[in-house]
CSV table of C-alpha atoms in Angstrom, one decimal:
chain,number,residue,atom,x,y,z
M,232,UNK,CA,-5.1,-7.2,28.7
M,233,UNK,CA,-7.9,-9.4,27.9
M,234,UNK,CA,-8.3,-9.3,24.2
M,235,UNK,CA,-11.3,-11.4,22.0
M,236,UNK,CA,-10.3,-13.0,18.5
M,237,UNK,CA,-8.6,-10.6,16.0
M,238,UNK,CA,-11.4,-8.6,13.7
M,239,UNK,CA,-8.5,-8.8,10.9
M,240,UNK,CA,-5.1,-10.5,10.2
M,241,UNK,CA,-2.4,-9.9,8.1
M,242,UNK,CA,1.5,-10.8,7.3
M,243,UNK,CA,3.0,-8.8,9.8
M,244,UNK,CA,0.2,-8.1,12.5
M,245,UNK,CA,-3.6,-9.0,14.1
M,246,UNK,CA,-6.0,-6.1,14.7
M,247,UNK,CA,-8.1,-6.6,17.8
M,248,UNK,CA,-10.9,-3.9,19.0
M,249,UNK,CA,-11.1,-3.0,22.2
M,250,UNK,CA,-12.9,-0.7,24.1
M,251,UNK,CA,-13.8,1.6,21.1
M,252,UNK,CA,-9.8,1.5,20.2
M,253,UNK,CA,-8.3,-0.5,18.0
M,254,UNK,CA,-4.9,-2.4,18.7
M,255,UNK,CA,-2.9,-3.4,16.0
M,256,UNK,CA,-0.3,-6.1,17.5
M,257,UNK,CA,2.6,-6.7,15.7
M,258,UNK,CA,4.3,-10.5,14.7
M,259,UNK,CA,7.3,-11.6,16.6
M,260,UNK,CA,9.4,-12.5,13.7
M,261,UNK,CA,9.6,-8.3,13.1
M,262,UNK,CA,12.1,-5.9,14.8
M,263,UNK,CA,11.5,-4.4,18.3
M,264,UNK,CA,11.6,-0.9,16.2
M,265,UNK,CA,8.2,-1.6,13.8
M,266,UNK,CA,5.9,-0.3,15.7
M,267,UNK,CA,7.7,2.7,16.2
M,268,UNK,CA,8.7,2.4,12.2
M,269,UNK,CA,5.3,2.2,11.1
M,270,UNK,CA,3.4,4.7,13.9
M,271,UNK,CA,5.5,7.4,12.3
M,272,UNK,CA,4.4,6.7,8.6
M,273,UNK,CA,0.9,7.1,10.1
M,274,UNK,CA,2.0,10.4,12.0
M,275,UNK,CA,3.5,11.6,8.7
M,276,UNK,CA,-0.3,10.9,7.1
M,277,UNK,CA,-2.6,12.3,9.8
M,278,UNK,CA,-0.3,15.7,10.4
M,279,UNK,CA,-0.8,16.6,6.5
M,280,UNK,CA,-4.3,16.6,6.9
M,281,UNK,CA,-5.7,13.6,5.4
M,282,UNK,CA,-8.5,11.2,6.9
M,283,UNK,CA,-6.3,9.2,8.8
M,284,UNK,CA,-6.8,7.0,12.1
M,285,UNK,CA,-5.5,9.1,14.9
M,286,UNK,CA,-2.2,7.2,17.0
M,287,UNK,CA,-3.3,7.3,20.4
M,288,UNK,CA,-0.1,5.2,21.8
M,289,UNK,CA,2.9,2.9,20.9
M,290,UNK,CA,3.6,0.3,23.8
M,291,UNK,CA,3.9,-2.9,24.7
M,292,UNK,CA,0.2,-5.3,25.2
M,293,UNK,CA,0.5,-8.6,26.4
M,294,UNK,CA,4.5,-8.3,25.7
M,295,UNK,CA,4.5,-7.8,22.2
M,296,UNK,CA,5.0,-4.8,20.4
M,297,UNK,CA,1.7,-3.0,19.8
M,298,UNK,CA,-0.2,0.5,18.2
M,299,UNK,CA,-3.3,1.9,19.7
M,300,UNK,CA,-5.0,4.2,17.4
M,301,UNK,CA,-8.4,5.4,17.1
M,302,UNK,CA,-11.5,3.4,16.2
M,303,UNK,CA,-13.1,4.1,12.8
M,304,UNK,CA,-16.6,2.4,12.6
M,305,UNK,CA,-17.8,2.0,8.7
M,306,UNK,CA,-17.4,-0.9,6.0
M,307,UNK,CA,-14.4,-0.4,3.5
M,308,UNK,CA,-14.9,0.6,0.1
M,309,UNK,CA,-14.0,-3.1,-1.0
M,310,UNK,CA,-16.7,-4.5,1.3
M,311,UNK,CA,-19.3,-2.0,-0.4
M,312,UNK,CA,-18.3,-3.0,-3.7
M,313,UNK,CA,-18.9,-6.7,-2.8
M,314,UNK,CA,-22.4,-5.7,-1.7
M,315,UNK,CA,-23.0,-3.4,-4.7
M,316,UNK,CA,-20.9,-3.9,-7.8
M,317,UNK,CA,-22.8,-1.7,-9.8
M,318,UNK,CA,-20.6,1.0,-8.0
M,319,UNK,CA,-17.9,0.0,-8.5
M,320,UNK,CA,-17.1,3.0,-10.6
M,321,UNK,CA,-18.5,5.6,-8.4
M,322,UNK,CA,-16.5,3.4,-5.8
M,323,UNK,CA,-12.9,3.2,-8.0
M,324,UNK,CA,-12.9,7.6,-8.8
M,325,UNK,CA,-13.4,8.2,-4.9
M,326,UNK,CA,-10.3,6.1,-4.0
M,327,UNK,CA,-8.1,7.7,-7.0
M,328,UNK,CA,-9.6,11.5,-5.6
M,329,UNK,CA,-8.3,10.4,-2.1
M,330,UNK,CA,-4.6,8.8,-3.6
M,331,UNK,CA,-4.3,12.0,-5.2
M,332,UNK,CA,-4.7,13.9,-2.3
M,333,UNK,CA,-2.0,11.7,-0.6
M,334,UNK,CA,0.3,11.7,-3.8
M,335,UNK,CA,-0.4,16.1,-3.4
M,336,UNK,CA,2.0,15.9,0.3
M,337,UNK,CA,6.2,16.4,-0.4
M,338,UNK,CA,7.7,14.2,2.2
M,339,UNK,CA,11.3,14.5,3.7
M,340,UNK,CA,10.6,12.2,7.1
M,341,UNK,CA,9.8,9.3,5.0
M,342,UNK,CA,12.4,6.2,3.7
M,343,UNK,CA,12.9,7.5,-0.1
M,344,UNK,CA,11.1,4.7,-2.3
M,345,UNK,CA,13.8,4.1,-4.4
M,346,UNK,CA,15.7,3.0,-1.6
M,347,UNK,CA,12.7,0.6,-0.1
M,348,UNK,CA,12.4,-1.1,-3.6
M,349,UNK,CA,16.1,-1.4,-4.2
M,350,UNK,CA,16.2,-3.4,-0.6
M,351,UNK,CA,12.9,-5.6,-1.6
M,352,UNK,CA,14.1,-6.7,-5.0
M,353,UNK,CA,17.8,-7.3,-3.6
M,354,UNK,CA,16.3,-9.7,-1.3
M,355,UNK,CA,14.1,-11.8,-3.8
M,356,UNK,CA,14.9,-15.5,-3.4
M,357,UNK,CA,15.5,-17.6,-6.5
M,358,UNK,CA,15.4,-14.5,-8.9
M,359,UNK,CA,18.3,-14.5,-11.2
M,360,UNK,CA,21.2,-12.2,-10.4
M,361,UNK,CA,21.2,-10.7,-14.1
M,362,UNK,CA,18.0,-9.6,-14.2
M,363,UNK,CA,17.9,-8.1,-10.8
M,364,UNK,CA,20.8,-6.0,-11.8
M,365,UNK,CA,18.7,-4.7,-14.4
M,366,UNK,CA,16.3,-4.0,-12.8
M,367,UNK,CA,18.0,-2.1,-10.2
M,368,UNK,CA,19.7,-0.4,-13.2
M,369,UNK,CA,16.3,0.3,-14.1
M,370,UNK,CA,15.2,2.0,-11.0
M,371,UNK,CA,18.4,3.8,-10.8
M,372,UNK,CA,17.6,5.5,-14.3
M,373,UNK,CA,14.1,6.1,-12.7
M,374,UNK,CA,12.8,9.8,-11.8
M,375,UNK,CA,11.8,9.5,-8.3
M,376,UNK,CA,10.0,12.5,-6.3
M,377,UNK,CA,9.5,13.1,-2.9
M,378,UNK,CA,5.7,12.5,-2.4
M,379,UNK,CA,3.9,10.7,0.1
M,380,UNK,CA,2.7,7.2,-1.0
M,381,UNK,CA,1.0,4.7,0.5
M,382,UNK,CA,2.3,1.4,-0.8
M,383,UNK,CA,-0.8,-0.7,-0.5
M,384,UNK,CA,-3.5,1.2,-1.7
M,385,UNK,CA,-6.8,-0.6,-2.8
M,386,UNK,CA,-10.2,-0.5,-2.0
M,387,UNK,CA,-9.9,-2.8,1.2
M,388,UNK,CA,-8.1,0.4,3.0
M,389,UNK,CA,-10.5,2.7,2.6
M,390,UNK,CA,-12.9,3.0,5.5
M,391,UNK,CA,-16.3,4.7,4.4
M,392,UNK,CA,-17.5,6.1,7.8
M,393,UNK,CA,-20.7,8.6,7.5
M,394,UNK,CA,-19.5,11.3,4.8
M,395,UNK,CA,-15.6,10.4,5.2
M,396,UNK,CA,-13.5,7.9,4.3
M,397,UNK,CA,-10.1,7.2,6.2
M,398,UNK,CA,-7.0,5.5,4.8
M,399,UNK,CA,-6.1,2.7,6.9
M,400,UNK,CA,-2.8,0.2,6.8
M,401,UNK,CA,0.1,2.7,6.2
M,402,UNK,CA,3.2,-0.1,6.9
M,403,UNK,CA,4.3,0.4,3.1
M,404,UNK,CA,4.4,4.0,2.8
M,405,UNK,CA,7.7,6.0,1.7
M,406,UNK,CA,8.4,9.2,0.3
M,407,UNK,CA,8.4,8.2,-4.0
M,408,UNK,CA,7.3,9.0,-7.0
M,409,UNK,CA,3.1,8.5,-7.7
M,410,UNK,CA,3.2,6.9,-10.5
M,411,UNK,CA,4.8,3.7,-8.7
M,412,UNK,CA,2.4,4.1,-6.0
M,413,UNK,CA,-0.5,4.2,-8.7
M,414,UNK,CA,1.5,0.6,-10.6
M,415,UNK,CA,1.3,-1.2,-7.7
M,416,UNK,CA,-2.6,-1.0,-6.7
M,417,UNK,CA,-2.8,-1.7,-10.9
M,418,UNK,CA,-1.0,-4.8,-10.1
M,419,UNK,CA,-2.9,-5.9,-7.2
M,420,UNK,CA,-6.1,-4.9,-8.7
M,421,UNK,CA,-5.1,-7.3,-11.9
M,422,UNK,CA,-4.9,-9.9,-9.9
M,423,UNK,CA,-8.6,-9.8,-8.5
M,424,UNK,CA,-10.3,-8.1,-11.8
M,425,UNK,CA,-8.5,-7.2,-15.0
M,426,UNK,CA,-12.0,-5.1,-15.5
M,427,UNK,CA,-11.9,-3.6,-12.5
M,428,UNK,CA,-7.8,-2.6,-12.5
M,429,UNK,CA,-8.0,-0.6,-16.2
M,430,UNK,CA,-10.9,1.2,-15.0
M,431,UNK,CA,-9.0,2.3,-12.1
M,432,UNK,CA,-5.9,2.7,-14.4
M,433,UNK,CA,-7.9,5.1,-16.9
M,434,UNK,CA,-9.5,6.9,-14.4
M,435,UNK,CA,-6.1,7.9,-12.7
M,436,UNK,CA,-5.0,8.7,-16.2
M,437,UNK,CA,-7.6,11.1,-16.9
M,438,UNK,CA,-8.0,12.7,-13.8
M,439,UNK,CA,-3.8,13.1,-13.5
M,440,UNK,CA,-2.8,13.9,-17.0
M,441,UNK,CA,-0.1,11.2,-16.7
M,442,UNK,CA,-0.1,8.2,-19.7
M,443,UNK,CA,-0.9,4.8,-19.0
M,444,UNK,CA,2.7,4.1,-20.2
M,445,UNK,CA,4.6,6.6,-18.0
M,446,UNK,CA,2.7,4.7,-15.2
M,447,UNK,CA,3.3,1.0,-16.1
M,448,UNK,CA,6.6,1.5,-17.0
M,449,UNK,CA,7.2,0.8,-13.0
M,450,UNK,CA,5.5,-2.8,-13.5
M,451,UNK,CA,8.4,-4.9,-13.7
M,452,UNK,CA,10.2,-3.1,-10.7
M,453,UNK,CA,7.1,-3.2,-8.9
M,454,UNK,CA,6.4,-7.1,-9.7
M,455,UNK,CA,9.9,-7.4,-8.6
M,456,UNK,CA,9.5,-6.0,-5.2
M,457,UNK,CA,6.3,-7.5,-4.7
M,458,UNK,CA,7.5,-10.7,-5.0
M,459,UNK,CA,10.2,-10.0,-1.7
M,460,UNK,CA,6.7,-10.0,0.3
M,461,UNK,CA,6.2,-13.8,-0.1
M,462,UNK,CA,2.5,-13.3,0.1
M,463,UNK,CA,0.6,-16.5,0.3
M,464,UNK,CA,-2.0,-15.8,-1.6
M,465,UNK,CA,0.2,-13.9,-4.6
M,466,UNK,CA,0.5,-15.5,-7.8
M,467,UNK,CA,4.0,-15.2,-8.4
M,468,UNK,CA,3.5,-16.8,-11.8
M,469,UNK,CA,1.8,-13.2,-12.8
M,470,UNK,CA,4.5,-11.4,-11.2
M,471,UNK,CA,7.0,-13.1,-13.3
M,472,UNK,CA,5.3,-11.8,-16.4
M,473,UNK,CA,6.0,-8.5,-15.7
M,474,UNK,CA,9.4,-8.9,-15.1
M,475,UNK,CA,10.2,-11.2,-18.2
M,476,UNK,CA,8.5,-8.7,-20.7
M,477,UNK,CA,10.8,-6.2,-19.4
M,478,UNK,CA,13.6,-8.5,-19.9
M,479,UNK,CA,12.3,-9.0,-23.7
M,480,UNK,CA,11.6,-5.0,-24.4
């Protein structure tokens, strides 16, 4: 298959369109089985009802590992915001509408959360061994349902198309408790914005009758599993924080 450059790039895959499809291809440092992995987790989304790209096919393009799902023209809610950040607000209270819809769908097919974070923090390099037995001890103590999250939810996988807006980018998802799911976008949000993440943070509040503590009481377990990813452009620095504050408490 004759493919043109990649319309987006991440860690683990590049995202080509073609022919009104698009074709997420997958690294060759992952397993033969994430293609598979991840098309499921999308499955999972789309059969409970929400706006999600429909999987069209699993299979091999060009010999790697590949998904084919359905094409969703539109801008992301993070590109509008760029264009316009006067609305940002209206913007940041659609998003935490639609992650309350998804945090709304009990999950058995799904790997439990607990069990995802307790794998990424086990394998954080150069983290001491103390403190990551706290903070396993931590999530251990933890109360930990079985709704859907997505992982990696921010404005940039939100795709406004006409009247709807689909969640994209579902590789992270796993069947937890919310108010993780809600501490991590805070923490990726405070890295781009401090203003931006509290809005989002008090909006999710209000609309969910959960405190801002009950929420950020996930930070340091969240920071520690964030920090497994080896993101290039994370600032591990700021991650630290939220691990050593837990260690002072």
């Amino acid at each position: 298959m004759i493919l043109r450059e990649p319309i987006a790039s991440g860690n683990t895959a590049d995202i080509y369109l073609h022919e009104n499809q698009i074709i997420k291809i997958f690294k060759d440092h992952l397993p033969d089985t994430e293609s598979n992995y991840e098309a499921q987790k999308q499955r999972v989304a789309f059969e409970s009802g929400l706006r999600v790209p429909k999987i069209l096919d699993v299979k091999k393009v060009n010999g790697k590992q590949s998904i084919i799902m359905e094409y969703v023209e539109g801008k992301t809610l993070g590109e509008l915001v760029t264009e316009n950040m006067d609305q940002v607000g209206s913007f940041l209270e659609m998003s935490v509408n639609i992650q309350m819809e998804i945090h709304a769908v009990l999950t058995e097919s799904l790997e439990p959360m607990r069990i995802k974070l307790q794998r990424q923090i086990e394998a954080v390099e150069g983290l001491d061994e103390q403190v990551k037995w706290s903070l396993l001890k931590k999530l251990e103590s933890m109360d930990v349902e079985k709704r859907l999250c997505h992982g990696d939810f921010h404005l940039y996988n939100l795709i406004k198309s006409d009247d709807e807006v689909f969640i994209i980018d579902w590789v992270d998802a796993s069947a937890g408790d919310p108010r993780a799911d809600v501490c991590r976008t805070y923490i990726l949000y405070c890295q781009v914005s401090l203003d931006i993440a509290e809005l989002y943070l008090n909006l999710y509040c209000e609309k969910s009758g959960w405190s801002r503590k009950e929420i950020l009481e996930w930070a340091p377990i969240i920071a520690a599993a964030r920090l497994s990813e080896n993101v290039a452009t994370e600032d591990s620095e700021r991650l630290m924080k939220y691990i050593v504050m837990e260690e002072h408490n």
